Amino acid sequence: MFRTMLGGKIHRATVTEADLNYVGSITVDQDLLDAAGICVNEKVQIVNNNNGARLETYTIPGERGSGVICLNGAAARLVQKGDIVIIMSYILMSNEEAKNHEPKVVLVNEQNKIRGIIHYEPPHTVL
């Protein structure tokens, strides 16, 4: 049996763009993808903290160090520039692997620069 576990997460990123006319996906600064262990073209879930919208799409690489977080295509209807989002990837693993699994949680500042990486989420704590 396999379990679906959180693999990587970019926590409270600020949306820098929303491009309705692009084909689709989310453009993310490659540095952030690397830090979270999220691959280019990987399926991700996006949660919009401003309006509660949840959506799934795939990642495309943005320029390293740019801080870009751009929702493209139809997703641009659910997210606006300046919104705060959480970007999560999930991985499948065996029960045995899941016992010791620690996701990568990337904490960013207001410019989407990495301010820390943790491998757990403290209960009842605002990060």
Tab-separated table of C-alpha atoms in Angstrom:
chain	number	residue	atom	x	y	z
A	1	MET	CA	0.000	0.000	0.000
A	2	PHE	CA	1.126	3.530	-0.739
A	3	ARG	CA	0.304	6.783	0.986
A	4	THR	CA	0.122	10.250	-0.523
A	5	MET	CA	2.336	12.526	1.568
A	6	LEU	CA	3.349	16.167	1.405
A	7	GLY	CA	6.634	16.254	-0.491
A	8	GLY	CA	7.434	19.937	-0.699
A	9	LYS	CA	5.751	23.210	0.107
A	10	ILE	CA	6.389	26.883	-0.583
A	11	HIS	CA	4.620	28.598	2.306
A	12	ARG	CA	2.937	32.009	2.003
A	13	ALA	CA	4.428	33.143	-1.288
A	14	THR	CA	3.256	36.440	-2.750
A	15	VAL	CA	1.782	36.283	-6.250
A	16	THR	CA	3.765	38.598	-8.517
A	17	GLU	CA	1.680	38.135	-11.689
A	18	ALA	CA	-1.511	36.559	-13.036
A	19	ASP	CA	-1.541	36.030	-16.809
A	20	LEU	CA	-4.938	34.940	-18.139
A	21	ASN	CA	-3.669	34.691	-21.726
A	22	TYR	CA	-0.875	32.181	-21.051
A	23	VAL	CA	-1.534	28.541	-21.936
A	24	GLY	CA	-1.622	27.387	-18.298
A	25	SER	CA	0.377	26.419	-15.204
A	26	ILE	CA	2.238	28.312	-12.490
A	27	THR	CA	5.616	29.943	-13.066
A	28	VAL	CA	7.814	29.673	-9.961
A	29	ASP	CA	11.334	30.978	-9.329
A	30	GLN	CA	13.600	27.961	-9.958
A	31	ASP	CA	15.410	28.581	-6.651
A	32	LEU	CA	12.120	28.071	-4.783
A	33	LEU	CA	11.287	24.914	-6.726
A	34	ASP	CA	14.722	23.475	-5.954
A	35	ALA	CA	14.506	24.345	-2.269
A	36	ALA	CA	11.102	22.652	-1.939
A	37	GLY	CA	12.129	19.632	-4.010
A	38	ILE	CA	9.438	20.378	-6.592
A	39	CYS	CA	10.259	19.415	-10.190
A	40	VAL	CA	9.511	21.345	-13.366
A	41	ASN	CA	6.214	20.057	-14.825
A	42	GLU	CA	5.247	18.472	-11.492
A	43	LYS	CA	1.605	18.592	-10.457
A	44	VAL	CA	1.045	20.996	-7.566
A	45	GLN	CA	-1.861	22.190	-5.491
A	46	ILE	CA	-2.189	25.923	-4.900
A	47	VAL	CA	-4.169	27.356	-1.990
A	48	ASN	CA	-5.047	31.048	-2.073
A	49	ASN	CA	-5.039	32.421	1.480
A	50	ASN	CA	-6.895	35.561	0.365
A	51	ASN	CA	-10.035	33.922	-1.004
A	52	GLY	CA	-9.822	30.212	-0.109
A	53	ALA	CA	-9.557	29.034	-3.727
A	54	ARG	CA	-7.771	25.718	-4.287
A	55	LEU	CA	-6.548	24.555	-7.650
A	56	GLU	CA	-4.189	22.087	-9.265
A	57	THR	CA	-1.787	22.777	-12.099
A	58	TYR	CA	1.821	22.064	-13.019
A	59	THR	CA	5.014	24.050	-12.547
A	60	ILE	CA	7.150	25.831	-15.093
A	61	PRO	CA	10.508	27.322	-14.132
A	62	GLY	CA	10.888	31.013	-13.525
A	63	GLU	CA	14.122	32.966	-13.547
A	64	ARG	CA	16.382	32.112	-10.613
A	65	GLY	CA	16.385	34.745	-7.901
A	66	SER	CA	13.477	36.630	-9.458
A	67	GLY	CA	10.901	35.705	-6.815
A	68	VAL	CA	8.353	35.173	-9.587
A	69	ILE	CA	5.088	33.455	-8.697
A	70	CYS	CA	2.772	33.781	-11.709
A	71	LEU	CA	-0.535	31.985	-12.146
A	72	ASN	CA	-1.188	31.382	-15.820
A	73	GLY	CA	-4.267	30.638	-17.903
A	74	ALA	CA	-7.569	29.866	-16.195
A	75	ALA	CA	-5.890	29.869	-12.757
A	76	ALA	CA	-5.443	33.626	-13.160
A	77	ARG	CA	-9.190	33.921	-12.504
A	78	LEU	CA	-8.695	32.512	-8.988
A	79	VAL	CA	-5.570	34.421	-7.949
A	80	GLN	CA	-4.607	38.075	-8.188
A	81	LYS	CA	-1.282	39.857	-7.986
A	82	GLY	CA	-0.463	40.398	-4.318
A	83	ASP	CA	-2.410	37.375	-3.042
A	84	ILE	CA	-0.686	35.025	-0.604
A	85	VAL	CA	-0.528	31.396	-1.756
A	86	ILE	CA	0.754	28.055	-0.569
A	87	ILE	CA	2.202	25.769	-3.262
A	88	MET	CA	2.314	22.055	-2.385
A	89	SER	CA	3.522	18.906	-4.083
A	90	TYR	CA	2.624	15.410	-2.956
A	91	ILE	CA	4.537	12.158	-3.278
A	92	LEU	CA	3.602	8.492	-3.051
A	93	MET	CA	5.506	6.294	-0.651
A	94	SER	CA	5.184	3.043	1.192
A	95	ASN	CA	3.970	2.903	4.798
A	96	GLU	CA	7.527	2.172	5.863
A	97	GLU	CA	8.927	5.202	4.017
A	98	ALA	CA	6.140	7.420	5.384
A	99	LYS	CA	7.170	6.692	8.991
A	100	ASN	CA	10.397	8.692	8.590
A	101	HIS	CA	9.408	11.131	5.855
A	102	GLU	CA	10.058	14.835	6.434
A	103	PRO	CA	8.649	17.249	3.837
A	104	LYS	CA	10.568	20.345	2.767
A	105	VAL	CA	8.673	23.453	3.839
A	106	VAL	CA	10.173	26.601	2.314
A	107	LEU	CA	9.422	29.791	4.196
A	108	VAL	CA	9.645	32.986	2.144
A	109	ASN	CA	9.556	36.716	2.862
A	110	GLU	CA	7.386	39.325	1.121
A	111	GLN	CA	9.715	39.324	-1.931
A	112	ASN	CA	9.589	35.498	-2.162
A	113	LYS	CA	13.181	35.157	-0.988
A	114	ILE	CA	13.935	32.108	1.126
A	115	ARG	CA	14.083	32.931	4.828
A	116	GLY	CA	14.203	29.350	6.044
A	117	ILE	CA	13.522	25.704	5.333
A	118	ILE	CA	11.942	23.400	7.870
A	119	HIS	CA	10.999	19.737	7.668
A	120	TYR	CA	7.913	19.790	9.860
A	121	GLU	CA	5.017	22.036	10.723
A	122	PRO	CA	4.801	22.998	14.389
A	123	PRO	CA	1.249	22.606	15.737
A	124	HIS	CA	-0.714	25.809	16.369
A	125	THR	CA	2.060	28.018	15.043
A	126	VAL	CA	1.813	30.785	12.467
A	127	LEU	CA	4.854	30.720	10.190
